[in-house]
Coordinates of C-alpha atoms in Angstrom, one line a residue:
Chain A
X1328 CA -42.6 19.1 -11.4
X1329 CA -40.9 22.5 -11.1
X1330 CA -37.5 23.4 -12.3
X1331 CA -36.5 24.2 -8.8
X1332 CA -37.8 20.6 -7.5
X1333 CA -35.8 18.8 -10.1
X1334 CA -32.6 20.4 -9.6
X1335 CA -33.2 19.9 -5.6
X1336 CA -34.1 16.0 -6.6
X1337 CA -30.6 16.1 -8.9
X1338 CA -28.7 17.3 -6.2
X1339 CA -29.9 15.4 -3.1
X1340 CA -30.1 11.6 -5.4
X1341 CA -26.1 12.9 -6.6
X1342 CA -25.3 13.8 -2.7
X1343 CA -27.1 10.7 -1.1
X1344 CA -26.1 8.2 -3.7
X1345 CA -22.1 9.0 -3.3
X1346 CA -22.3 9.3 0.3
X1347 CA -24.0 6.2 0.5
X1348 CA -21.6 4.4 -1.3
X1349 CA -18.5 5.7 0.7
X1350 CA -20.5 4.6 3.8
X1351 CA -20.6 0.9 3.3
X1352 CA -16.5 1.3 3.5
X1353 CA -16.6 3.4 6.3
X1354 CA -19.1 1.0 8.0
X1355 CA -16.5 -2.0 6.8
X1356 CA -13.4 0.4 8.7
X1357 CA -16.2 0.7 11.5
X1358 CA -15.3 4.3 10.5
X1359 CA -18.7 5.5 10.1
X1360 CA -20.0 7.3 13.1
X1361 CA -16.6 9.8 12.4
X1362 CA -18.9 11.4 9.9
X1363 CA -21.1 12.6 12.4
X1364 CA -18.4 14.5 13.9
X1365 CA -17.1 16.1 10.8
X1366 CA -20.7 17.5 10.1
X1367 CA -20.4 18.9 13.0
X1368 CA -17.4 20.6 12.8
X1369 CA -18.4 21.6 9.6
X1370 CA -21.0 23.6 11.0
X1371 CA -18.7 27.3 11.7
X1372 CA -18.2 27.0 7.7
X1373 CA -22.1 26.0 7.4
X1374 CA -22.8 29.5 9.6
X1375 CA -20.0 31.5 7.6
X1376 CA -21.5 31.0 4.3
X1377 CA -25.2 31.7 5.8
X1378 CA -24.1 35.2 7.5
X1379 CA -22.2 36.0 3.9
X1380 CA -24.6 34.8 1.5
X1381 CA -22.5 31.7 -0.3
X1382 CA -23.1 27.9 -0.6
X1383 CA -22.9 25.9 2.6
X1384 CA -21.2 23.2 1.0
X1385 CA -18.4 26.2 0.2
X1386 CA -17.9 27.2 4.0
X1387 CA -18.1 23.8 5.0
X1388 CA -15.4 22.0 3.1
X1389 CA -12.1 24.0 4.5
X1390 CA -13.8 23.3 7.8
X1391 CA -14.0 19.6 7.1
X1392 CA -10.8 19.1 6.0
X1393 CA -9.0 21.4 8.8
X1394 CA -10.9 18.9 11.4
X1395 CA -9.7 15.7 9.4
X1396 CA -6.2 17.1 9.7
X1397 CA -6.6 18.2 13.2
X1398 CA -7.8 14.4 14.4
X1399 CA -4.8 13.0 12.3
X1400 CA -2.7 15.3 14.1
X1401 CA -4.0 15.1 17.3
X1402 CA -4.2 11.1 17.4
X1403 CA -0.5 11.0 16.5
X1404 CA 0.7 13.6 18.9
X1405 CA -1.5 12.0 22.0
X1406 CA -2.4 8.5 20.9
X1407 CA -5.7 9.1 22.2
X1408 CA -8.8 7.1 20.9
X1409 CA -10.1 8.0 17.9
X1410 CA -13.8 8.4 19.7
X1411 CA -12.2 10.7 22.4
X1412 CA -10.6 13.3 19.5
X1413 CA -13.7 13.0 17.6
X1414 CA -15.1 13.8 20.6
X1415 CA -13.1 17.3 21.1
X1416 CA -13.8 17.8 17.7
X1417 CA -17.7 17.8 17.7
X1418 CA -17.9 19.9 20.9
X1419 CA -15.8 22.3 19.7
X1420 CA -17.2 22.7 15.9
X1421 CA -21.1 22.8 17.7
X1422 CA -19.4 25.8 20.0
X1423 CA -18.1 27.7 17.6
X1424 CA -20.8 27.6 15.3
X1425 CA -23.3 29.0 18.3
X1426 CA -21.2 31.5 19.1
X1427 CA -21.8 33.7 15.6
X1428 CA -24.0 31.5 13.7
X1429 CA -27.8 33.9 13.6
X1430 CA -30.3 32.0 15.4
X1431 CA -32.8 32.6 12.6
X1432 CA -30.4 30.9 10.4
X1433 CA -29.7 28.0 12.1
X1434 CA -32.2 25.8 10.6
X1435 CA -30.6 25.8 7.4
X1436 CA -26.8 25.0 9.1
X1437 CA -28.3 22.4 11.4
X1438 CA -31.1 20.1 9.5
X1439 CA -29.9 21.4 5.9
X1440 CA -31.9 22.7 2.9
X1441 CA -31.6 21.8 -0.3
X1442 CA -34.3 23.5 -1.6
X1443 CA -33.2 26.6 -3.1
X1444 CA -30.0 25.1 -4.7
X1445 CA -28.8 26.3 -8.0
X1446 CA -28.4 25.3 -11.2
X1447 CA -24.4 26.0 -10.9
X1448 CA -24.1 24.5 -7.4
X1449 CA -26.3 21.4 -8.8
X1450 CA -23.8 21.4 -11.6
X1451 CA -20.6 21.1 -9.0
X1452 CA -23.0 18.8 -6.7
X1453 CA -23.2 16.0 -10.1
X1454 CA -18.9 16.7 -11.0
X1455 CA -17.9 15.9 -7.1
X1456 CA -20.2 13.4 -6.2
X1457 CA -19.4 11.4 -9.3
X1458 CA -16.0 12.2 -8.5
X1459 CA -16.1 10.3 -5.2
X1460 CA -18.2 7.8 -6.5
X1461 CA -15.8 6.7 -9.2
X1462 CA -12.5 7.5 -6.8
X1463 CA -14.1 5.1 -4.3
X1464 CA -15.1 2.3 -7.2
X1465 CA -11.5 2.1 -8.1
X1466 CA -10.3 2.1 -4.5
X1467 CA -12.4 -0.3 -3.5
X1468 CA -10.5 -3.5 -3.2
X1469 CA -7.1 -1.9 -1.6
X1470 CA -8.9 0.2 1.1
X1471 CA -11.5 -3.0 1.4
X1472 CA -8.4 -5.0 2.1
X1473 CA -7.2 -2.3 4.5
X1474 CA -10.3 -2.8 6.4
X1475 CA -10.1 -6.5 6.6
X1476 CA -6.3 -6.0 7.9
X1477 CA -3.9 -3.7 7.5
X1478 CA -0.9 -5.0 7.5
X1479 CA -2.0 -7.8 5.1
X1480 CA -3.0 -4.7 2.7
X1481 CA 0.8 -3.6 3.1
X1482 CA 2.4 -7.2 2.7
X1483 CA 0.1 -7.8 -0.6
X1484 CA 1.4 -3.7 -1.8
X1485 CA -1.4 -1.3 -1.0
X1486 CA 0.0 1.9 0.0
X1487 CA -2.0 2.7 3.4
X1488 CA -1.3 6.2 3.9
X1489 CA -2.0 6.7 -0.1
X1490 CA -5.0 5.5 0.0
X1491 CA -6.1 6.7 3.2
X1492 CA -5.9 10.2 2.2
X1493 CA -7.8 9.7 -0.8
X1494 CA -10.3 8.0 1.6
X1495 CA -10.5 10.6 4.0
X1496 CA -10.7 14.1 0.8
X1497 CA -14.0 11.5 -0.2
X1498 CA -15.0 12.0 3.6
X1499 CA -14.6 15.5 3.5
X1500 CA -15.8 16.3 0.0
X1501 CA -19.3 14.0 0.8
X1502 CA -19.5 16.3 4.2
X1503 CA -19.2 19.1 2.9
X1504 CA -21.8 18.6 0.1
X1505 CA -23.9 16.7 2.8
X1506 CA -24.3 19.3 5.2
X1507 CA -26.7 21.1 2.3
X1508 CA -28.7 18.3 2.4
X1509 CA -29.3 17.2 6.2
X1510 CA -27.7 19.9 7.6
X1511 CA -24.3 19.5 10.5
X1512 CA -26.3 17.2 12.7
X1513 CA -27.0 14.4 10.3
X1514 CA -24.6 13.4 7.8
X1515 CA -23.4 10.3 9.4
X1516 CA -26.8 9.4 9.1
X1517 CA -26.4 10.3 5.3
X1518 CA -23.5 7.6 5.1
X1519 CA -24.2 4.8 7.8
X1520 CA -27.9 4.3 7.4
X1521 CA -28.4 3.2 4.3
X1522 CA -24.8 1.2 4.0
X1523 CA -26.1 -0.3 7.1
X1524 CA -29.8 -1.3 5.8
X1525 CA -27.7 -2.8 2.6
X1526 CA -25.6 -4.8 4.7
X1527 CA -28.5 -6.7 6.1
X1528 CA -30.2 -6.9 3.1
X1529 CA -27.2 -8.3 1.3
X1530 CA -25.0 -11.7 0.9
X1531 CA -22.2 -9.9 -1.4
X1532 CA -19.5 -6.6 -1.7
X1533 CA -21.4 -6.0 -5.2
X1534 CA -24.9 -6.1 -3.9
X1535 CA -23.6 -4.2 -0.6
X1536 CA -22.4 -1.7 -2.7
X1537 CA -25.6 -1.6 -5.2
X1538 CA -28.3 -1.5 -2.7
X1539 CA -26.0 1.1 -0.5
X1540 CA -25.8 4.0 -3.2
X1541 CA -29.9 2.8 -4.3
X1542 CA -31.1 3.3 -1.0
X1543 CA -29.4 6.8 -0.5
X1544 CA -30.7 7.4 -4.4
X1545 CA -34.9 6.6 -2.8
X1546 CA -34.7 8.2 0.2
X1547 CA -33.1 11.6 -0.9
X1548 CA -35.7 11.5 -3.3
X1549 CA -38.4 10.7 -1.2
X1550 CA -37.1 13.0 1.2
X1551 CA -36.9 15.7 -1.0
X1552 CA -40.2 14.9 -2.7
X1553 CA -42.3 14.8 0.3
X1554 CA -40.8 17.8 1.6
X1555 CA -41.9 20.1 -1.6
X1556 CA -45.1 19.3 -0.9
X1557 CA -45.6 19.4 2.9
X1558 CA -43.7 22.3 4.0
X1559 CA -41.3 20.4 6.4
X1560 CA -37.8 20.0 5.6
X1561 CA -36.0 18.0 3.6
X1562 CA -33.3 16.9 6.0
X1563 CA -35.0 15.7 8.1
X1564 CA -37.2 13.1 5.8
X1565 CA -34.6 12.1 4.1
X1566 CA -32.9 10.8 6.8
X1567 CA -36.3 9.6 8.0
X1568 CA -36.6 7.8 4.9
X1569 CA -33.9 5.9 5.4
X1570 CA -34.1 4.5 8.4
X1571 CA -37.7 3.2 7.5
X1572 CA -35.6 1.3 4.8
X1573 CA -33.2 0.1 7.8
X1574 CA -36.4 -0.9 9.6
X1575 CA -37.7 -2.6 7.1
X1576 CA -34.0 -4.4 6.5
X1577 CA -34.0 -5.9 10.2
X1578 CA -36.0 -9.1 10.0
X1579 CA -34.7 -9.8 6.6
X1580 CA -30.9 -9.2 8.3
X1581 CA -28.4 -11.6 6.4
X1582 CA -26.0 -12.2 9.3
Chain B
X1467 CA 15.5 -3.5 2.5
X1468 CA 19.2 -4.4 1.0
X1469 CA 19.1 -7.3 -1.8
X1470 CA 21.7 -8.7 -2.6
X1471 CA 20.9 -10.6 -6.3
X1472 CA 23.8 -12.5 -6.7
X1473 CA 24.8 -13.9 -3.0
X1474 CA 26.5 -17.5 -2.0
X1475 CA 25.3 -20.4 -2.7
X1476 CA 22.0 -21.4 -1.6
X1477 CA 21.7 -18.8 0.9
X1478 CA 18.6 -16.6 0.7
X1479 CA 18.3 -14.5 3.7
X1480 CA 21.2 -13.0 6.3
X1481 CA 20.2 -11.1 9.4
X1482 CA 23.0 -9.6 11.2
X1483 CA 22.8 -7.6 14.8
X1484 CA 18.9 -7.5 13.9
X1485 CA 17.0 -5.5 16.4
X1486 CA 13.9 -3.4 16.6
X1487 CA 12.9 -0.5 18.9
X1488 CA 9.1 0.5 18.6
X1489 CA 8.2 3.5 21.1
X1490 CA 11.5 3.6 22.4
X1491 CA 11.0 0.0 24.1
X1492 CA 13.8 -2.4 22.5
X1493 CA 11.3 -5.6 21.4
X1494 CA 13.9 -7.5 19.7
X1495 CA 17.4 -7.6 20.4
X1496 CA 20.5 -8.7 18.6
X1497 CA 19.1 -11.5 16.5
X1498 CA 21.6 -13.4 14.1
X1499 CA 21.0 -15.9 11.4
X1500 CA 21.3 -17.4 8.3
X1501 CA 18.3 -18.8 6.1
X1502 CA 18.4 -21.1 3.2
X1503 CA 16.3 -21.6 -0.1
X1504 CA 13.5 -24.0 0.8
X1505 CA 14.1 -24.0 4.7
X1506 CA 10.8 -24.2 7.0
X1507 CA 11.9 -22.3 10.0
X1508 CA 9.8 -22.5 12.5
X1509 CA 9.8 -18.8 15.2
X1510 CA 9.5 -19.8 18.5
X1511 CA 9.3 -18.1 22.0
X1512 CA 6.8 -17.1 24.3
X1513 CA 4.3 -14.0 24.7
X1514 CA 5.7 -10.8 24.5
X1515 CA 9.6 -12.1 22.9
X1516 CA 9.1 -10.8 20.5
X1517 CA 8.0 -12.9 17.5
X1518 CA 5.3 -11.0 15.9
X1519 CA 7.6 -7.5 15.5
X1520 CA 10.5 -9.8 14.2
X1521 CA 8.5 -10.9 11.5
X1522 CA 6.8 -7.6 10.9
X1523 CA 10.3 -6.2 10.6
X1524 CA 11.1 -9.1 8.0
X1525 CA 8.6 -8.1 5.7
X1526 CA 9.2 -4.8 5.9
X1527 CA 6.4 -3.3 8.0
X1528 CA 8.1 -1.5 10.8
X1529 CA 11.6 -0.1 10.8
X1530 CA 14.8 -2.2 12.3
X1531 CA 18.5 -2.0 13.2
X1532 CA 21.2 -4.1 12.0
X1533 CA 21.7 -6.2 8.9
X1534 CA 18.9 -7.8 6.8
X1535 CA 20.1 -9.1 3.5
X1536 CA 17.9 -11.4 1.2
X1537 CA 20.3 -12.9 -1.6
X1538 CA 17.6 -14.0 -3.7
X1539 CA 14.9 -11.7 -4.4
X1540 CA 12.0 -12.4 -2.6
X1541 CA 8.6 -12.6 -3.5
X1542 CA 7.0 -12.5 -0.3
X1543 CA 3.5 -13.6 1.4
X1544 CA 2.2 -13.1 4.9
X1545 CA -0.5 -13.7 6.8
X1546 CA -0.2 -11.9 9.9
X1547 CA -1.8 -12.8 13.1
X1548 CA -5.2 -12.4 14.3
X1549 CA -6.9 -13.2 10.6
X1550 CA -9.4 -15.2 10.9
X1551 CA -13.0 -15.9 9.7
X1552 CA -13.9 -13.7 12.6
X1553 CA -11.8 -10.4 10.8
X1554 CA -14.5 -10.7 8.0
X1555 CA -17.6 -12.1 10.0
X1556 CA -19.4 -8.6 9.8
X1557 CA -18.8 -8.4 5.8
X1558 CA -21.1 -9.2 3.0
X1559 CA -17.7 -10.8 1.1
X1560 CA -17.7 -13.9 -0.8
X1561 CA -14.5 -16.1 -1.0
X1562 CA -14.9 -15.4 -4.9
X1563 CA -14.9 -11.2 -3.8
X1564 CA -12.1 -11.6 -1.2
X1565 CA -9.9 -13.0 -3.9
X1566 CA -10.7 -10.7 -6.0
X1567 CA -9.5 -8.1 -3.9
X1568 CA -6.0 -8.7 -5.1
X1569 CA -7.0 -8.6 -8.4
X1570 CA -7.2 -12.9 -8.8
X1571 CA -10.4 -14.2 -10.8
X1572 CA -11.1 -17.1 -12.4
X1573 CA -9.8 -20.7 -12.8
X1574 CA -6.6 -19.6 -11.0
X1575 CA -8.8 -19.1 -8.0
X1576 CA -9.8 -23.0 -8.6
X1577 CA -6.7 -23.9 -9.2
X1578 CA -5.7 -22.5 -5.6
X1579 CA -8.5 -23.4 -3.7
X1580 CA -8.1 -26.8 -5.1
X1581 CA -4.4 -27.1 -3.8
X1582 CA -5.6 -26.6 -0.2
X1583 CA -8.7 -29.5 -0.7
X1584 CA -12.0 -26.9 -0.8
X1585 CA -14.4 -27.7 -3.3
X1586 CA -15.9 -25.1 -5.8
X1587 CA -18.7 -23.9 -3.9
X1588 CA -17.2 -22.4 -1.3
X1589 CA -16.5 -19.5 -4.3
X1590 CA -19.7 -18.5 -3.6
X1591 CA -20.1 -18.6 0.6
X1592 CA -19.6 -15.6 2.9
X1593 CA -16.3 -16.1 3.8
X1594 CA -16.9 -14.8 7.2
X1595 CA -19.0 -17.8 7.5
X1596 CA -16.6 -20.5 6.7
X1597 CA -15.4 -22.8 9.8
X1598 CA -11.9 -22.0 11.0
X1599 CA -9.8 -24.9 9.1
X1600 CA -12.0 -23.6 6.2
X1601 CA -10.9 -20.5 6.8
X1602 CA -7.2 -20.7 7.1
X1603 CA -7.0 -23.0 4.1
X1604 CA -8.5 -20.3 1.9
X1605 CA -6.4 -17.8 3.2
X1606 CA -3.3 -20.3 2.7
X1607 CA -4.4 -20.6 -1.3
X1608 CA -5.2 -16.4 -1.4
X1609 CA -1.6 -15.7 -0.6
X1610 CA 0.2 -18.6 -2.4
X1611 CA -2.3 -17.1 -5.7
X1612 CA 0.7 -14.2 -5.5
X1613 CA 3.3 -17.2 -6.4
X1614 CA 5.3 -15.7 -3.5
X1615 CA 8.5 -17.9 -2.9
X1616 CA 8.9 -17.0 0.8
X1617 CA 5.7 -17.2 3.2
X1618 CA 5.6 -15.5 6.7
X1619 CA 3.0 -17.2 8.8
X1620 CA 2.1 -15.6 11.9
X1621 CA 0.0 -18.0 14.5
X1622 CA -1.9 -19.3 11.9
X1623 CA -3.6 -22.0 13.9
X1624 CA -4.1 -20.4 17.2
X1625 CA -8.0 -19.8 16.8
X1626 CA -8.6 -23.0 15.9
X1627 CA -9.3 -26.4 17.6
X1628 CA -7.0 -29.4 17.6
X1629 CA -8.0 -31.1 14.5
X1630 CA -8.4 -28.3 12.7
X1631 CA -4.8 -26.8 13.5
X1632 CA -3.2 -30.1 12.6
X1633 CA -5.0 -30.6 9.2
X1634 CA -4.0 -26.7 8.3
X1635 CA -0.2 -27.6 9.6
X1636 CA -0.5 -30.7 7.4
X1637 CA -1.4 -28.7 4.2
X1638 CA 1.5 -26.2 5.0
X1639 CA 3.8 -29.1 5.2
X1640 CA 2.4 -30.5 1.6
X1641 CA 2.4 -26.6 -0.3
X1642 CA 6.2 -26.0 1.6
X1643 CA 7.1 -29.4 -0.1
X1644 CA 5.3 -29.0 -3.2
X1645 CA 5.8 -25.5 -4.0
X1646 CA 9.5 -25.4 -3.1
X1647 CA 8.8 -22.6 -0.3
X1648 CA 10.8 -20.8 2.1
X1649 CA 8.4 -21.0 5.0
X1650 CA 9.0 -18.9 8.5
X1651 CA 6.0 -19.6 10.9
X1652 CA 5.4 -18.5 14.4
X1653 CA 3.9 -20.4 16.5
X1654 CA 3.9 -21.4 20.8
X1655 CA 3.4 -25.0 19.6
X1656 CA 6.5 -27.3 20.2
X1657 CA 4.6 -30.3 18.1
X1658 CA 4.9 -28.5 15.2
X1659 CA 8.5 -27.4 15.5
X1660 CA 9.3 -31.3 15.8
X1661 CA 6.9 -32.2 13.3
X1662 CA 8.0 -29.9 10.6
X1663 CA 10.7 -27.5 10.5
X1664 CA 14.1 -27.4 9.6
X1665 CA 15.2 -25.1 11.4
X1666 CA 14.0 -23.3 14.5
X1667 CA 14.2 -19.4 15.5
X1668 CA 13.7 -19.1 19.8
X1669 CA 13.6 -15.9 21.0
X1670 CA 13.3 -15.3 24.8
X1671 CA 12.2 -12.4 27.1
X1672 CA 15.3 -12.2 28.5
X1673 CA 17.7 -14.7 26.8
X1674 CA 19.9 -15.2 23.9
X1675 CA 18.5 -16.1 20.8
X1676 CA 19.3 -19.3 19.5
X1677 CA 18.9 -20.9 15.8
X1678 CA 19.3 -24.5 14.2
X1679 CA 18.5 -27.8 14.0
X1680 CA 15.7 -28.5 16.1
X1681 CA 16.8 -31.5 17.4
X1682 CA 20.4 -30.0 18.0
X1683 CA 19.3 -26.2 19.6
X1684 CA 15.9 -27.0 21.8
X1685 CA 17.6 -28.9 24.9
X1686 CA 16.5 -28.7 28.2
X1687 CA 18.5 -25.5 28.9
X1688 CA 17.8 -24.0 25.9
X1689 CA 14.2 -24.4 26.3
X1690 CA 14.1 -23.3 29.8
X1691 CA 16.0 -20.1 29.4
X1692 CA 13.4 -19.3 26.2
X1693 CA 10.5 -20.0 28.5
X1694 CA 11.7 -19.1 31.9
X1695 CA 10.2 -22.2 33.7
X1696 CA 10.9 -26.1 34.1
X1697 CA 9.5 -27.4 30.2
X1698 CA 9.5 -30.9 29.7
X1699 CA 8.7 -32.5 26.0
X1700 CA 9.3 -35.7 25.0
X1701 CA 10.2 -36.6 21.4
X1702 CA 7.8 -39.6 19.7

């Protein structure tokens, strides 16, 4: 195994696993499909730091967070669905990506590619995603119970709007670092499909959460794997890879 | 939320000129009344008077106008309305998980679940998958395992069939006697005012509020101006 492979391996398991994780919360919130929007908005950044020679996950982050705070913003000002700003906010991240990102380089901004990652962006890839990982652990049962019901979360003490901004940095910190691996188009794939193939699979929060962040672990790895030695990209299979898991979850589905 | 820790007698709660005004729209106007330690008041009225945002007010959800003092500090637990097995049906969450959630493990979980007559193994079923009596009585031990002395209950029962909602009103009739509660539950069901409360909260689209004594406030009149039609209910 080359050094290169391993430290695309590191990355993608650290990326997948976190992400993964977050996801069976934001499935729980039925939250999870917002990703998909943020990857996309991300996208401008994902183009930025392809035209200027910096780390995707770099460009994409302020983009990520400006879109969370515009749908917070808009929602309160308009009261419009949360699938309808979302909406706005895809279209327009996809838009203004096209209009400077260089075709050659789109690949890279739209699928991801996580092949050519660094030892120092590997390093910051491990600190974050642990980050999150840990953040969310100990958030867990408040922003579980805000799921369930929100006012009962506020009657029992949880402070809602607390806890939903550290919900919503772990959003945009896993988008960001997940655009590198599947690229704009796919991260809600990164977080929903393998919460979602746990959450058949399992009968409890501790196995949801378990087989969640082990099935993002296997199929960034096989993703990754597959793609070092067949030329296609990793993005792509890894996402692949994880909806063979979901497949495989269906008949099995504890419902 | 004014306390006021060393208040009159046996007094625990004082609203005063109580009103709240969510998006402009006035949903509860000029409420006024006076709440004793260990008092089952039961919140009546029909849809859209107002019930739910009173309550939500009480607890200190949503903002209000007027006067709410509580004399004795209050340790409070809700249930607010619309949770039901149904709220969790999509969840990989054990009853054993869901009370763990607010932090309570072990034989105090027993203990609780015990009080409202489940058996041990239900620690270990998908709660989404209890029936609805099941249901409600766990979430009747979750919030007394807070050792609140004031409970807000908002519709618990309505999901539920008849035999069901009765045995759940007759456990909250045993825990409000056993526990020495202060119990405020909304409900449409006139039964259980009759059945249980001590006093009685009706609030009206368009009416006064009134508050009392069952058997003294809901006459006739009373009841037809909360409910805006002809009611008739005879007294067993």
């Amino acid at each position: 195994m080359t050094h290169q492979l391993l430290l695309s391996l590191t990355s993608g398991a650290f990326i997948a696993g976190a992400a993964a994780y977050l996801g069976t919360v934001m499935l729980s919130k039925k939250m999870a499909i917002v990703a998909g929007p943020l990857g996309h908005l991300a996208l401008p950044g994902a183009a930025l730091a392809l035209v200027y020679g910096f780390s995707i996950s770099l460009g994409a982050f302020p983009f990520v967070v400006a879109g969370i705070v515009l749908i917070w913003l808009l929602e309160i000002r308009t009261k419009l669905q949360m699938e309808a700003l979302t909406a706005i906010v895809f279209a327009t991240g996809v838009a203004a990506a096209f209009l400077f990102l260089p075709i050659n380089k789109a690949e890279a901004a739209l699928v991801g590619d996580i092949s050519k990652v660094g030892i120092a962006a590997t390093i910051a890839t491990i600190v974050l995603s642990t980050i999150v990982f840990v953040v969310v652990r100990l958030c867990y049962p408040e922003i579980m119970l805000m799921s369930i019901h929100e006012d009962l979360a506020k009657a029992e003490g949880v402070r809602v709007k607390l806890y939903n901004l550290i919900y919503l940095s772990a959003i945009a910190i896993i988008v960001a670092l997940g655009v590198s691996l599947v690229g704009g188009l796919m991260t809600a794939a990164l977080v929903a499909i393998p919460a979602a193939a746990a959450r058949n699979f399992s009968r409890t929060l501790t196995q949801y959460g378990f087989a969640a962040g082990a099935f993002g672990v296997i199929s960034a790895m096989v993703g990754i794997f597959v793609a070092a030695y067949s030329g296609l990209p990793a993005g792509p299979l890894v996402i692949l890879t994880s909806a063979a898991i979901f497949a495989v979850s269906v008949p099995v589905a504890k419902i | 939320m004014q306390e006021v820790p060393d208040g009159p007698g046996k007094i625990l709660l004082e609203v005063k000129n109580f009103s709240v005004t969510l998006d402009r729209t006035p949903i509860v106007r000029n409420v006024n009344f006076r709440v004793q330690e260990g008092e089952f008041v039961t919140i009546l009225g029909p849809n859209g008077s107002g019930k739910t945002v009173l309550v939500k007010a009480l607890v200190g959800l949503v903002p209000y106008g007027g006067e709410l003092h509580w004399y004795r500090k209050p340790k409070i637990g809700y249930l607010p309305q619309g949770l039901n097995q149904m709220s969790v049906r999509d969840l990989p969450l054990t009853v054993k998980e869901f009370f763990r959630l607010k932090k309570v493990q072990g034989a105090k979980v027993l203990q609780y679940l015990s009080l409202v007559g489940l058996r041990e193994a239900v620690l270990e079923q998908r709660a989404g998958h209890l029936s609805g009596g099941e249901f409600q009585r766990m979430l009747v031990a979750w919030v007394l395992a807070s050792g609140p002395n004031v409970l807000f209950l908002d519709e618990p029962t309505t999901a539920m069939d008849v035999a069901g909602g009765e045995t759940v009103q007759s456990l909250l009739r045993d825990v409000w006697r056993d526990q020495k509660l202060t119990i405020f539950h909304v409900t449409h069901d006139l039964n259980i005012v009759f059945a249980s409360s001590t006093h009685v909260l009706c609030l009206s689209r368009v009416g006064k509020p009134c508050y009392g004594v069952p058997k003294e406030v809901l006459t006739p009149e009373i009841l037809r101006e909360v409910y805006g039609a002809q009611i008739k209910f005879h007294i067993h």
